[in-house]
Amino acid sequence: MFLLLQILFFLVGSGIGQQCQIAQKCVTDFSENDCWMAEQLVPNSHIYNCCPSCQQSPGEIPPTTGCNPPANCLPDGTYGPVQCKGDTFTGRCFCSNENGTRIFGQMWRADASQMTCACSRRRAELEATEKRSVTLHCTRTGDYEPLQCDNGMCWCAEPRTGQPTAGPVPEADMRQLPCYRSSLVGTQYLRQCESVVHAIATIQREQMEHGTSFLGNPVTFCDYDGSYGPFQIRNGIAYCTGRDGEILGSWQTVSSEMTGMNCNCARDTMLYFPERGMTVTENCQPNGNYVPNQNVGNVFYCVDSDGYPTTDFLDEWPPGNCMDTPTSKRNKLSLDAPYV
């Protein structure tokens, strides 16, 4: 609809205003009739604020979700694959999708200089766009494992980029690949958790074909490295679990109320911090998430879903008890650029 003519791409100073001034003409055939019911024609809102566009009416504009510094942002305004929080001692880097949502893969910040999250980002993209089960295997830090199989084919991959270094061959012939190691892979590519998911799916499919459905069937979730995910559902109860699928502590909730459950606090308390020789000092909710409002004696502060402070130390919790801390403030206070 829009055509911006004769824009001269030379240095004329800084700022959007200067860029717009060098546009000779903005041609558009847009009118109010081209906008949806909840939109209105807004002048100077498109292409360096030079051309009109249809935008949602005031009061209906959703909050900005784009990436903003000091988060690690890509040139197109999306979040970079690696996002880091905290200081060098207790800080960690997490893998992220383009919207800034944490996905599988993490590493202690002091050791994360080579972390790419390339595998985790790619697998998340495939699952979101192709709506299918993806069996790419990522390391615990979000990089590619050397041997990869998906859609019945296997190949060797460069860990940091995922670029093929050998193959592809049918999965039945994966032993012929130079990256195959029987001590690491065994006789089949799928890990125990993934095999359980496959078996459960087969049982459910057979039940549907016979017109039956059994209540209380377990639901198994796997992480991108093939280990068990942070929670599993058994008999209608969602439990926080370790990488081996074993229940962690007493963190649980009924499956109908598990929306937002991530078990980050439970896993940090039982797995990640002890592996580092450290102890989690924050409190967990009954479902294994971090309690948003934390305190040590008379010192109060808010934390994000990963347990990192989002406010300074306070004399009391802010209004809402940290439940409504603005996203922009959380990102500004808890996200730092990754080590590169």
PDB file of N, CA, C and O in Angstrom, residues 273-310:
ATOM      1  N   PHE A 273      21.690 -25.463  41.859  1.00  0.00           N
ATOM      2  CA  PHE A 273      22.551 -24.797  42.839  1.00  0.00           C
ATOM      3  C   PHE A 273      23.413 -25.796  43.608  1.00  0.00           C
ATOM      4  O   PHE A 273      24.601 -25.555  43.801  1.00  0.00           O
ATOM      5  N   PRO A 274      22.864 -26.922  44.075  1.00  0.00           N
ATOM      6  CA  PRO A 274      23.731 -27.910  44.741  1.00  0.00           C
ATOM      7  C   PRO A 274      24.854 -28.417  43.847  1.00  0.00           C
ATOM      8  O   PRO A 274      25.961 -28.694  44.335  1.00  0.00           O
ATOM      9  N   GLU A 275      24.597 -28.569  42.543  1.00  0.00           N
ATOM     10  CA  GLU A 275      25.655 -28.998  41.630  1.00  0.00           C
ATOM     11  C   GLU A 275      26.794 -27.994  41.607  1.00  0.00           C
ATOM     12  O   GLU A 275      27.940 -28.355  41.322  1.00  0.00           O
ATOM     13  N   ARG A 276      26.503 -26.754  41.916  1.00  0.00           N
ATOM     14  CA  ARG A 276      27.496 -25.690  41.935  1.00  0.00           C
ATOM     15  C   ARG A 276      28.060 -25.468  43.336  1.00  0.00           C
ATOM     16  O   ARG A 276      28.911 -24.605  43.553  1.00  0.00           O
ATOM     17  N   GLY A 277      27.578 -26.249  44.296  1.00  0.00           N
ATOM     18  CA  GLY A 277      28.020 -26.085  45.668  1.00  0.00           C
ATOM     19  C   GLY A 277      27.398 -24.896  46.349  1.00  0.00           C
ATOM     20  O   GLY A 277      27.968 -24.351  47.314  1.00  0.00           O
ATOM     21  N   MET A 278      26.216 -24.479  45.881  1.00  0.00           N
ATOM     22  CA  MET A 278      25.553 -23.303  46.441  1.00  0.00           C
ATOM     23  C   MET A 278      24.162 -23.677  46.939  1.00  0.00           C
ATOM     24  O   MET A 278      23.665 -24.775  46.681  1.00  0.00           O
ATOM     25  N   THR A 279      23.544 -22.742  47.658  1.00  0.00           N
ATOM     26  CA  THR A 279      22.218 -22.965  48.233  1.00  0.00           C
ATOM     27  C   THR A 279      21.282 -21.849  47.807  1.00  0.00           C
ATOM     28  O   THR A 279      21.664 -20.673  47.804  1.00  0.00           O
ATOM     29  N   VAL A 280      20.067 -22.199  47.446  1.00  0.00           N
ATOM     30  CA  VAL A 280      19.054 -21.208  47.104  1.00  0.00           C
ATOM     31  C   VAL A 280      18.536 -20.568  48.390  1.00  0.00           C
ATOM     32  O   VAL A 280      18.133 -21.276  49.319  1.00  0.00           O
ATOM     33  N   THR A 281      18.527 -19.251  48.440  1.00  0.00           N
ATOM     34  CA  THR A 281      18.057 -18.553  49.636  1.00  0.00           C
ATOM     35  C   THR A 281      16.624 -18.051  49.485  1.00  0.00           C
ATOM     36  O   THR A 281      16.006 -17.648  50.468  1.00  0.00           O
ATOM     37  N   GLU A 282      16.079 -18.041  48.260  1.00  0.00           N
ATOM     38  CA  GLU A 282      14.720 -17.576  48.041  1.00  0.00           C
ATOM     39  C   GLU A 282      13.711 -18.677  48.352  1.00  0.00           C
ATOM     40  O   GLU A 282      14.036 -19.866  48.356  1.00  0.00           O
ATOM     41  N   ASN A 283      12.468 -18.273  48.594  1.00  0.00           N
ATOM     42  CA  ASN A 283      11.395 -19.207  48.906  1.00  0.00           C
ATOM     43  C   ASN A 283      10.676 -19.658  47.640  1.00  0.00           C
ATOM     44  O   ASN A 283      10.558 -18.900  46.676  1.00  0.00           O
ATOM     45  N   CYS A 284      10.180 -20.894  47.688  1.00  0.00           N
ATOM     46  CA  CYS A 284       9.432 -21.457  46.564  1.00  0.00           C
ATOM     47  C   CYS A 284       7.937 -21.479  46.883  1.00  0.00           C
ATOM     48  O   CYS A 284       7.539 -21.610  48.045  1.00  0.00           O
ATOM     49  N   GLN A 285       7.122 -21.381  45.845  1.00  0.00           N
ATOM     50  CA  GLN A 285       5.699 -21.599  45.991  1.00  0.00           C
ATOM     51  C   GLN A 285       5.424 -23.099  46.083  1.00  0.00           C
ATOM     52  O   GLN A 285       6.288 -23.915  45.747  1.00  0.00           O
ATOM     53  N   PRO A 286       4.233 -23.502  46.520  1.00  0.00           N
ATOM     54  CA  PRO A 286       3.914 -24.935  46.592  1.00  0.00           C
ATOM     55  C   PRO A 286       4.043 -25.654  45.255  1.00  0.00           C
ATOM     56  O   PRO A 286       4.305 -26.858  45.216  1.00  0.00           O
ATOM     57  N   ASN A 287       3.884 -24.934  44.119  1.00  0.00           N
ATOM     58  CA  ASN A 287       4.000 -25.578  42.811  1.00  0.00           C
ATOM     59  C   ASN A 287       5.426 -25.582  42.269  1.00  0.00           C
ATOM     60  O   ASN A 287       5.666 -25.986  41.132  1.00  0.00           O
ATOM     61  N   GLY A 288       6.393 -25.127  43.083  1.00  0.00           N
ATOM     62  CA  GLY A 288       7.793 -25.168  42.671  1.00  0.00           C
ATOM     63  C   GLY A 288       8.296 -23.921  41.993  1.00  0.00           C
ATOM     64  O   GLY A 288       9.481 -23.839  41.655  1.00  0.00           O
ATOM     65  N   ASN A 289       7.440 -22.929  41.770  1.00  0.00           N
ATOM     66  CA  ASN A 289       7.869 -21.644  41.217  1.00  0.00           C
ATOM     67  C   ASN A 289       8.455 -20.773  42.319  1.00  0.00           C
ATOM     68  O   ASN A 289       8.233 -21.020  43.505  1.00  0.00           O
ATOM     69  N   TYR A 290       9.179 -19.734  41.913  1.00  0.00           N
ATOM     70  CA  TYR A 290       9.678 -18.775  42.888  1.00  0.00           C
ATOM     71  C   TYR A 290       8.524 -17.907  43.403  1.00  0.00           C
ATOM     72  O   TYR A 290       7.645 -17.507  42.631  1.00  0.00           O
ATOM     73  N   VAL A 291       8.523 -17.618  44.703  1.00  0.00           N
ATOM     74  CA  VAL A 291       7.592 -16.651  45.271  1.00  0.00           C
ATOM     75  C   VAL A 291       8.032 -15.266  44.782  1.00  0.00           C
ATOM     76  O   VAL A 291       9.200 -14.902  44.956  1.00  0.00           O
ATOM     77  N   PRO A 292       7.145 -14.486  44.146  1.00  0.00           N
ATOM     78  CA  PRO A 292       7.559 -13.182  43.608  1.00  0.00           C
ATOM     79  C   PRO A 292       8.061 -12.215  44.671  1.00  0.00           C
ATOM     80  O   PRO A 292       8.976 -11.437  44.412  1.00  0.00           O
ATOM     81  N   ASN A 293       7.446 -12.234  45.865  1.00  0.00           N
ATOM     82  CA  ASN A 293       7.855 -11.309  46.925  1.00  0.00           C
ATOM     83  C   ASN A 293       8.693 -12.057  47.954  1.00  0.00           C
ATOM     84  O   ASN A 293       8.237 -12.992  48.604  1.00  0.00           O
ATOM     85  N   GLN A 294       9.936 -11.642  48.085  1.00  0.00           N
ATOM     86  CA  GLN A 294      10.891 -12.290  48.979  1.00  0.00           C
ATOM     87  C   GLN A 294      11.324 -11.307  50.063  1.00  0.00           C
ATOM     88  O   GLN A 294      11.255 -10.090  49.887  1.00  0.00           O
ATOM     89  N   ASN A 295      11.771 -11.854  51.177  1.00  0.00           N
ATOM     90  CA  ASN A 295      12.331 -10.997  52.214  1.00  0.00           C
ATOM     91  C   ASN A 295      13.331 -11.775  53.049  1.00  0.00           C
ATOM     92  O   ASN A 295      13.228 -13.000  53.203  1.00  0.00           O
ATOM     93  N   VAL A 296      14.316 -11.048  53.548  1.00  0.00           N
ATOM     94  CA  VAL A 296      15.272 -11.583  54.510  1.00  0.00           C
ATOM     95  C   VAL A 296      15.200 -10.668  55.722  1.00  0.00           C
ATOM     96  O   VAL A 296      15.728  -9.554  55.711  1.00  0.00           O
ATOM     97  N   GLY A 297      14.502 -11.129  56.742  1.00  0.00           N
ATOM     98  CA  GLY A 297      14.270 -10.267  57.890  1.00  0.00           C
ATOM     99  C   GLY A 297      13.423  -9.075  57.495  1.00  0.00           C
ATOM    100  O   GLY A 297      12.331  -9.226  56.954  1.00  0.00           O
ATOM    101  N   ASN A 298      13.938  -7.880  57.721  1.00  0.00           N
ATOM    102  CA  ASN A 298      13.220  -6.658  57.396  1.00  0.00           C
ATOM    103  C   ASN A 298      13.620  -6.080  56.043  1.00  0.00           C
ATOM    104  O   ASN A 298      13.320  -4.925  55.737  1.00  0.00           O
ATOM    105  N   VAL A 299      14.309  -6.880  55.236  1.00  0.00           N
ATOM    106  CA  VAL A 299      14.703  -6.456  53.896  1.00  0.00           C
ATOM    107  C   VAL A 299      13.776  -7.131  52.888  1.00  0.00           C
ATOM    108  O   VAL A 299      13.659  -8.356  52.868  1.00  0.00           O
ATOM    109  N   PHE A 300      13.094  -6.340  52.058  1.00  0.00           N
ATOM    110  CA  PHE A 300      12.102  -6.857  51.123  1.00  0.00           C
ATOM    111  C   PHE A 300      12.545  -6.590  49.688  1.00  0.00           C
ATOM    112  O   PHE A 300      13.152  -5.564  49.395  1.00  0.00           O
ATOM    113  N   TYR A 301      12.223  -7.533  48.799  1.00  0.00           N
ATOM    114  CA  TYR A 301      12.553  -7.341  47.379  1.00  0.00           C
ATOM    115  C   TYR A 301      11.700  -8.278  46.529  1.00  0.00           C
ATOM    116  O   TYR A 301      11.113  -9.246  47.019  1.00  0.00           O
ATOM    117  N   CYS A 302      11.616  -7.962  45.230  1.00  0.00           N
ATOM    118  CA  CYS A 302      10.860  -8.780  44.275  1.00  0.00           C
ATOM    119  C   CYS A 302      11.835  -9.572  43.407  1.00  0.00           C
ATOM    120  O   CYS A 302      12.962  -9.132  43.154  1.00  0.00           O
ATOM    121  N   VAL A 303      11.405 -10.742  42.945  1.00  0.00           N
ATOM    122  CA  VAL A 303      12.221 -11.554  42.040  1.00  0.00           C
ATOM    123  C   VAL A 303      11.387 -11.944  40.827  1.00  0.00           C
ATOM    124  O   VAL A 303      10.163 -11.960  40.865  1.00  0.00           O
ATOM    125  N   ASP A 304      12.078 -12.293  39.741  1.00  0.00           N
ATOM    126  CA  ASP A 304      11.393 -12.749  38.538  1.00  0.00           C
ATOM    127  C   ASP A 304      11.213 -14.261  38.588  1.00  0.00           C
ATOM    128  O   ASP A 304      11.488 -14.905  39.612  1.00  0.00           O
ATOM    129  N   SER A 305      10.754 -14.857  37.501  1.00  0.00           N
ATOM    130  CA  SER A 305      10.450 -16.291  37.495  1.00  0.00           C
ATOM    131  C   SER A 305      11.693 -17.149  37.610  1.00  0.00           C
ATOM    132  O   SER A 305      11.607 -18.354  37.883  1.00  0.00           O
ATOM    133  N   ASP A 306      12.881 -16.560  37.416  1.00  0.00           N
ATOM    134  CA  ASP A 306      14.136 -17.296  37.556  1.00  0.00           C
ATOM    135  C   ASP A 306      14.811 -17.040  38.897  1.00  0.00           C
ATOM    136  O   ASP A 306      15.921 -17.516  39.138  1.00  0.00           O
ATOM    137  N   GLY A 307      14.164 -16.261  39.757  1.00  0.00           N
ATOM    138  CA  GLY A 307      14.685 -16.037  41.091  1.00  0.00           C
ATOM    139  C   GLY A 307      15.638 -14.868  41.229  1.00  0.00           C
ATOM    140  O   GLY A 307      16.243 -14.686  42.296  1.00  0.00           O
ATOM    141  N   TYR A 308      15.762 -14.042  40.182  1.00  0.00           N
ATOM    142  CA  TYR A 308      16.688 -12.911  40.246  1.00  0.00           C
ATOM    143  C   TYR A 308      15.949 -11.628  40.601  1.00  0.00           C
ATOM    144  O   TYR A 308      14.829 -11.394  40.122  1.00  0.00           O
ATOM    145  N   PRO A 309      16.554 -10.770  41.448  1.00  0.00           N
ATOM    146  CA  PRO A 309      15.875  -9.559  41.927  1.00  0.00           C
ATOM    147  C   PRO A 309      15.456  -8.640  40.791  1.00  0.00           C
ATOM    148  O   PRO A 309      16.189  -8.456  39.811  1.00  0.00           O
ATOM    149  N   THR A 310      14.278  -8.075  40.915  1.00  0.00           N
ATOM    150  CA  THR A 310      13.770  -7.103  39.951  1.00  0.00           C
ATOM    151  C   THR A 310      13.600  -5.723  40.575  1.00  0.00           C
ATOM    152  O   THR A 310      13.160  -4.797  39.900  1.00  0.00           O
TER     153      THR A 310
END
